[in-house]
PDB file of C-alpha atoms in Angstrom:
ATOM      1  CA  UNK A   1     -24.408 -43.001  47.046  1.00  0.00           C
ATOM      2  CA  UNK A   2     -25.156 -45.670  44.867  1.00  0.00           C
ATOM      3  CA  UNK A   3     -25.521 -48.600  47.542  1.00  0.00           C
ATOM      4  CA  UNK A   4     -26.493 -51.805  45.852  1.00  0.00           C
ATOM      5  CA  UNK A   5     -27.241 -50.021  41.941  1.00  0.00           C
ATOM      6  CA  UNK A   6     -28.216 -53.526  40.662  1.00  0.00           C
ATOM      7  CA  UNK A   7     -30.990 -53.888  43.342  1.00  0.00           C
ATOM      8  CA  UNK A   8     -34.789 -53.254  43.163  1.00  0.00           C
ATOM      9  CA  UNK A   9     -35.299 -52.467  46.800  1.00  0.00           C
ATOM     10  CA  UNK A  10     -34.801 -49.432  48.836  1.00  0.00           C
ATOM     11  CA  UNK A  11     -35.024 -45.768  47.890  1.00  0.00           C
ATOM     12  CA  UNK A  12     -32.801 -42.768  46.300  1.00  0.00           C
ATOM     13  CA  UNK A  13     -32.651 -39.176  46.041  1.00  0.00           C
ATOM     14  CA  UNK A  14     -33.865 -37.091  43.081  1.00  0.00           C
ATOM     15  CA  UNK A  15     -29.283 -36.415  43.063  1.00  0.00           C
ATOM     16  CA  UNK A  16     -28.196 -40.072  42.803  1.00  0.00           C
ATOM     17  CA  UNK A  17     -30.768 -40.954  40.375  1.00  0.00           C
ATOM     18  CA  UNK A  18     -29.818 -37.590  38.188  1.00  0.00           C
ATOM     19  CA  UNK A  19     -26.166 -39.019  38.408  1.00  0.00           C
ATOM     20  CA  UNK A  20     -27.127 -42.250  37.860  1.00  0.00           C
ATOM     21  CA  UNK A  21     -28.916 -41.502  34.582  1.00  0.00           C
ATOM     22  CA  UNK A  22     -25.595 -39.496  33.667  1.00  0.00           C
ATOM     23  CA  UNK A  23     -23.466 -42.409  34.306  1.00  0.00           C
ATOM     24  CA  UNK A  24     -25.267 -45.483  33.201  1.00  0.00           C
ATOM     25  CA  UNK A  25     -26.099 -43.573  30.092  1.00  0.00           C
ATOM     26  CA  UNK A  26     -22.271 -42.976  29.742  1.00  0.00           C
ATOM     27  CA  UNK A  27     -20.737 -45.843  30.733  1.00  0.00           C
ATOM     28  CA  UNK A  28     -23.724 -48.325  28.696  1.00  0.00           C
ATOM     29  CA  UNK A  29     -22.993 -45.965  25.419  1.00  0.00           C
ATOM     30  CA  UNK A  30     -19.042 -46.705  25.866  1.00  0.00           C
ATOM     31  CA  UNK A  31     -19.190 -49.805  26.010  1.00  0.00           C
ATOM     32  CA  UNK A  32     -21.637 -50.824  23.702  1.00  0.00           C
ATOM     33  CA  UNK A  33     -19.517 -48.850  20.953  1.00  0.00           C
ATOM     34  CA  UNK A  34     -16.711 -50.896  22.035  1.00  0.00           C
ATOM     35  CA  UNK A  35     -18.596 -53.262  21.494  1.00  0.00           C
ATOM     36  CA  UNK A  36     -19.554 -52.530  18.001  1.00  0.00           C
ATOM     37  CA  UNK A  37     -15.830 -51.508  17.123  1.00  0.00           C
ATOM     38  CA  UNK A  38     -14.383 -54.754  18.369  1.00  0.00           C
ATOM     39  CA  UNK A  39     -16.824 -56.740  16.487  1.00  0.00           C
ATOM     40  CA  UNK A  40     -16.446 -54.355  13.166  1.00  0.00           C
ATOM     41  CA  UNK A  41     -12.840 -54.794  13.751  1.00  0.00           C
ATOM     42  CA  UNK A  42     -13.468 -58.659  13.777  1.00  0.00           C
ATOM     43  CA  UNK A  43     -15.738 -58.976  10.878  1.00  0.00           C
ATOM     44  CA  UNK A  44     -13.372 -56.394   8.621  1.00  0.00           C
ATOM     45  CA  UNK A  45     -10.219 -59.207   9.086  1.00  0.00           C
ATOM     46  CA  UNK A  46     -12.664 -62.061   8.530  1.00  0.00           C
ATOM     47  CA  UNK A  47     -12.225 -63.103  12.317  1.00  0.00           C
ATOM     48  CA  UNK A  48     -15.633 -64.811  13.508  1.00  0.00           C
ATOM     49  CA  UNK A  49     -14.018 -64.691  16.635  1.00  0.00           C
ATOM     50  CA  UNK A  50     -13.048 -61.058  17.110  1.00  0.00           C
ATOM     51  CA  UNK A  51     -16.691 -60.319  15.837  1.00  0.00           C
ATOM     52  CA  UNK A  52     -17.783 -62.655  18.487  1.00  0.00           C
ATOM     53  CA  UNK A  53     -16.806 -61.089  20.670  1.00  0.00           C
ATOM     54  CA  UNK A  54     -17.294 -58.019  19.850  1.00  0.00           C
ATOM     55  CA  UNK A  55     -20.540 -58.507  19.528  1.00  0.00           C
ATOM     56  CA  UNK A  56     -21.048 -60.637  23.254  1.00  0.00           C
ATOM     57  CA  UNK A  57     -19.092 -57.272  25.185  1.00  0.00           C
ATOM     58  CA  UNK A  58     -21.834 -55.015  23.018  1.00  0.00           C
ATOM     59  CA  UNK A  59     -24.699 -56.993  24.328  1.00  0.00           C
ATOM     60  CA  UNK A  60     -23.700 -57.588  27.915  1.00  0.00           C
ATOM     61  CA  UNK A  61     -23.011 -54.044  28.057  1.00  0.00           C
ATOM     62  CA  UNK A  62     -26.686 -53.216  26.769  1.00  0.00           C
ATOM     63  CA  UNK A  63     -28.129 -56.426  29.428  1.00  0.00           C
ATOM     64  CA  UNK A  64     -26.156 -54.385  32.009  1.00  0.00           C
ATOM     65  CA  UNK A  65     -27.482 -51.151  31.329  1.00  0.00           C
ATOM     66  CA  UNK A  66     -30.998 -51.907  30.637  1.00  0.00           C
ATOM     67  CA  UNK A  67     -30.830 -53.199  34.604  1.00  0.00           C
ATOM     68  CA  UNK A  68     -29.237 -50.601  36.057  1.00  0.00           C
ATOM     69  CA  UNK A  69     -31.533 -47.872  34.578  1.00  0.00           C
ATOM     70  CA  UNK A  70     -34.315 -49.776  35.341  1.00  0.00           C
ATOM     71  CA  UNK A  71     -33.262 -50.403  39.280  1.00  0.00           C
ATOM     72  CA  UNK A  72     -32.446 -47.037  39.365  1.00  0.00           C
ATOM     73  CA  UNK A  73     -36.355 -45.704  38.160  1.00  0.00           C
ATOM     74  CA  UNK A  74     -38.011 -48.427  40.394  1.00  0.00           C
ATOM     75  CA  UNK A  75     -35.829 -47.059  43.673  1.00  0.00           C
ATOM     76  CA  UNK A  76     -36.677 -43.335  42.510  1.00  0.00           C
ATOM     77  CA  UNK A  77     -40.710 -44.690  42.339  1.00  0.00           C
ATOM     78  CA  UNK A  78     -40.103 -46.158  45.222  1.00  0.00           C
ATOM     79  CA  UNK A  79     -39.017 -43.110  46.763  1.00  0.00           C
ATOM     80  CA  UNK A  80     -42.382 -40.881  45.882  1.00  0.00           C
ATOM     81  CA  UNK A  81     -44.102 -43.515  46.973  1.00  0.00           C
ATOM     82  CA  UNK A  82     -45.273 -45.691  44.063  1.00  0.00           C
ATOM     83  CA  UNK A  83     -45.043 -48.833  42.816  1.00  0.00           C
ATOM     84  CA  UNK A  84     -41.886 -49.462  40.775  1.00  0.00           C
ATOM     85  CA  UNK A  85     -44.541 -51.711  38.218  1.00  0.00           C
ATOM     86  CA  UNK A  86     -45.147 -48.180  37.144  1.00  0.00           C
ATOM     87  CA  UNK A  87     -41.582 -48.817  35.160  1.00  0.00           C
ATOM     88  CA  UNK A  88     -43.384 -50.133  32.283  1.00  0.00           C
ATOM     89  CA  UNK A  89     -44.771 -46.854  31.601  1.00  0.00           C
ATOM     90  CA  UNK A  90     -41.498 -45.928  30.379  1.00  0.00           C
ATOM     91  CA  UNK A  91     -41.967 -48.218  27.869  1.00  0.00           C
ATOM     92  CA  UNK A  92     -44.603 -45.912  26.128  1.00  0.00           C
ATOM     93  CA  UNK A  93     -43.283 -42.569  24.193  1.00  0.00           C
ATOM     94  CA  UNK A  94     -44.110 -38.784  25.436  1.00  0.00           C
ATOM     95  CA  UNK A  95     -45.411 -41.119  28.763  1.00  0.00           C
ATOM     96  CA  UNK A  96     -41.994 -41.875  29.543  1.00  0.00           C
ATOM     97  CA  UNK A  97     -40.786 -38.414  28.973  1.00  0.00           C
ATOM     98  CA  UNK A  98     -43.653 -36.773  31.134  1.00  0.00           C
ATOM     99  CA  UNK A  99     -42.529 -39.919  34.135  1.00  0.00           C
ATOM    100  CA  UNK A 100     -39.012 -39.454  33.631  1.00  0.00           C
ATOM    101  CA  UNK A 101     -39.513 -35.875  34.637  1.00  0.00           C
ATOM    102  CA  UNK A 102     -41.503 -36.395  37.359  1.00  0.00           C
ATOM    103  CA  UNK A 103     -38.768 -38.678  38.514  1.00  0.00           C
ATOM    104  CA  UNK A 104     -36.409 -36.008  38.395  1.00  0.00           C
ATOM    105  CA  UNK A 105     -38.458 -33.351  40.107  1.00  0.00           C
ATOM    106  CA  UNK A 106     -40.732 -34.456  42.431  1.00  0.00           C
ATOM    107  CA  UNK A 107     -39.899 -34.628  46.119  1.00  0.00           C
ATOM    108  CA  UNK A 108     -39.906 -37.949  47.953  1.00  0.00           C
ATOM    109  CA  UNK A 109     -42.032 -38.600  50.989  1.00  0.00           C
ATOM    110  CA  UNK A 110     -40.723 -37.309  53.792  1.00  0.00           C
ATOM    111  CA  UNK A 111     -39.813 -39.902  56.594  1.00  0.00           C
ATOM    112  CA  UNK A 112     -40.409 -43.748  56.356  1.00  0.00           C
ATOM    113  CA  UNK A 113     -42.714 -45.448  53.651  1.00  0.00           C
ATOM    114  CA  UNK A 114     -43.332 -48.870  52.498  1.00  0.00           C
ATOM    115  CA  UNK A 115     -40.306 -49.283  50.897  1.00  0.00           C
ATOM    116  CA  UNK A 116     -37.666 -47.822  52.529  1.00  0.00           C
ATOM    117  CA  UNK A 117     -36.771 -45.133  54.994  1.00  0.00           C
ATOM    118  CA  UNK A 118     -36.077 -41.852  53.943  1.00  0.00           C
ATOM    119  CA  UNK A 119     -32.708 -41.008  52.001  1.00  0.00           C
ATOM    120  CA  UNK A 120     -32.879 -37.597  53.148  1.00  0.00           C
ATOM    121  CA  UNK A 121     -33.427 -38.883  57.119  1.00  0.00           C
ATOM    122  CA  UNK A 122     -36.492 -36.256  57.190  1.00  0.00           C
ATOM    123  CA  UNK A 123     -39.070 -37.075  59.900  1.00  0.00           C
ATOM    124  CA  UNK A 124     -42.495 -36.163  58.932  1.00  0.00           C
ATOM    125  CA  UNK A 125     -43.934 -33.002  60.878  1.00  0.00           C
ATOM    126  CA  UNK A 126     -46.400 -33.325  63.767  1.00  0.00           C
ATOM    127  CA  UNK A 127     -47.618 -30.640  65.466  1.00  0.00           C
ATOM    128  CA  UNK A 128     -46.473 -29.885  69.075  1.00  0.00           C
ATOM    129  CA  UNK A 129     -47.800 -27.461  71.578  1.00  0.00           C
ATOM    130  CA  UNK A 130     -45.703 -24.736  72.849  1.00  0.00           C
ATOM    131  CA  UNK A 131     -46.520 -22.403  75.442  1.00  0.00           C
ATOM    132  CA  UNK A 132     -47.255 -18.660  75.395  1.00  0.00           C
ATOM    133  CA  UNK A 133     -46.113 -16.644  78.457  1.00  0.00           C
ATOM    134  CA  UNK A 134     -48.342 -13.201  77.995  1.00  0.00           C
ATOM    135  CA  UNK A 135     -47.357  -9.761  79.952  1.00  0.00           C
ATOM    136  CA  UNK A 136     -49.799  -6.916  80.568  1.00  0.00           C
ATOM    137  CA  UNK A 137     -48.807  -3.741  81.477  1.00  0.00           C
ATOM    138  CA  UNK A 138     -51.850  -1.931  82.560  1.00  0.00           C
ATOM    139  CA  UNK A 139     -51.964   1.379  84.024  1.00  0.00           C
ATOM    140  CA  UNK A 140     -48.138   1.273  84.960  1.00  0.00           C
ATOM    141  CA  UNK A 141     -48.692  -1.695  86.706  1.00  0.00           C
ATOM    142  CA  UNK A 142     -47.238  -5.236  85.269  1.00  0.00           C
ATOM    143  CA  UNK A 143     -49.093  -8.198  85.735  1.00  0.00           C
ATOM    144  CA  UNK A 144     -48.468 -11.659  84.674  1.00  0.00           C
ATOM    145  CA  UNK A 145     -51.194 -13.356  82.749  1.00  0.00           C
ATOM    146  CA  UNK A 146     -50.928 -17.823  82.803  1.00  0.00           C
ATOM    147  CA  UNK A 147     -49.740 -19.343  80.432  1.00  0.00           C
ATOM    148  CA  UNK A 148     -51.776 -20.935  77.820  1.00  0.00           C
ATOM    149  CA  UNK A 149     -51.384 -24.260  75.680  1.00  0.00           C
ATOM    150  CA  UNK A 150     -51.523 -23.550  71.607  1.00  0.00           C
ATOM    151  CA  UNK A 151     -51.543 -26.126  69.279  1.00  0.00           C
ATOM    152  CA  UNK A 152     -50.404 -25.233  65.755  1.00  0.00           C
ATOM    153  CA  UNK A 153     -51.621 -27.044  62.858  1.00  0.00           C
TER     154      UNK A 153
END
């Protein structure tokens, strides 16, 4: 779980990108405030320097964020088998809460796609024929009947 989080390739589970929402929201909200305290802090003792940097830890917190939410959503695309350019719908309001559920809920492909193989190491299904041994008991009397091939669909 959470392979390469800064990366825009490969594919993850409806799980790790649930957790992954959790913890980037967390963890980007943390230290953003931190952030914001340290540079309140700063500008409250007249310290351009502790407001400085209070402000620089704010904003690479929020540069760090943005890019792990947003390689996070492009792997979870990537896993139902879209294009993670789709991203920029999230940019849109009620669009990006209608998307960010389907993220959540919807099943990836099963097996390989374009992008990746599949998290869950599903194969897809295809069809194989079994055999059907039939017995007929007529009058008393058993008798074997051949075996047939039967594809199921």
């Amino acid at each position: 779980m959470f392979k390469s989080p800064f990366s825009f390739n490969g594919r993850i589970r409806r799980i790790e990108y649930f957790l992954s929402c959790l913890l980037g929201g967390a963890v980007t909200a943390i230290a953003f405030w931190l952030g914001v305290g340290t540079s309140l802090i700063g500008a409250s003792q007249n310290s351009g320097g502790g407001f400085g940097i209070g402000v620089l830890i704010g904003f690479a917190a929020l540069i760090g964020g943005i890019w792990f939410t947003i390689a996070q959503d492009v792997k979870r695309l990537h896993d139902v088998d879209k294009s993670g350019w789709l991203v920029i719908l999230l940019l849109i309001p009620i669009v990006n809460f209608i998307l960010g559920l389907y993220m959540l809920l919807a099943d990836g492909t099963v097996g390989p796609n374009r992008y990746g193989n599949d998290p869950k190491n599903r194969m897809p299904y295809s069809a194989q024929p079994t055999s059907v041994n039939v017995t007929v008991n007529m009058n008393g009397e058993t008798q074997k009947t051949e075996t047939k091939q039967i594809d199921s669909f």
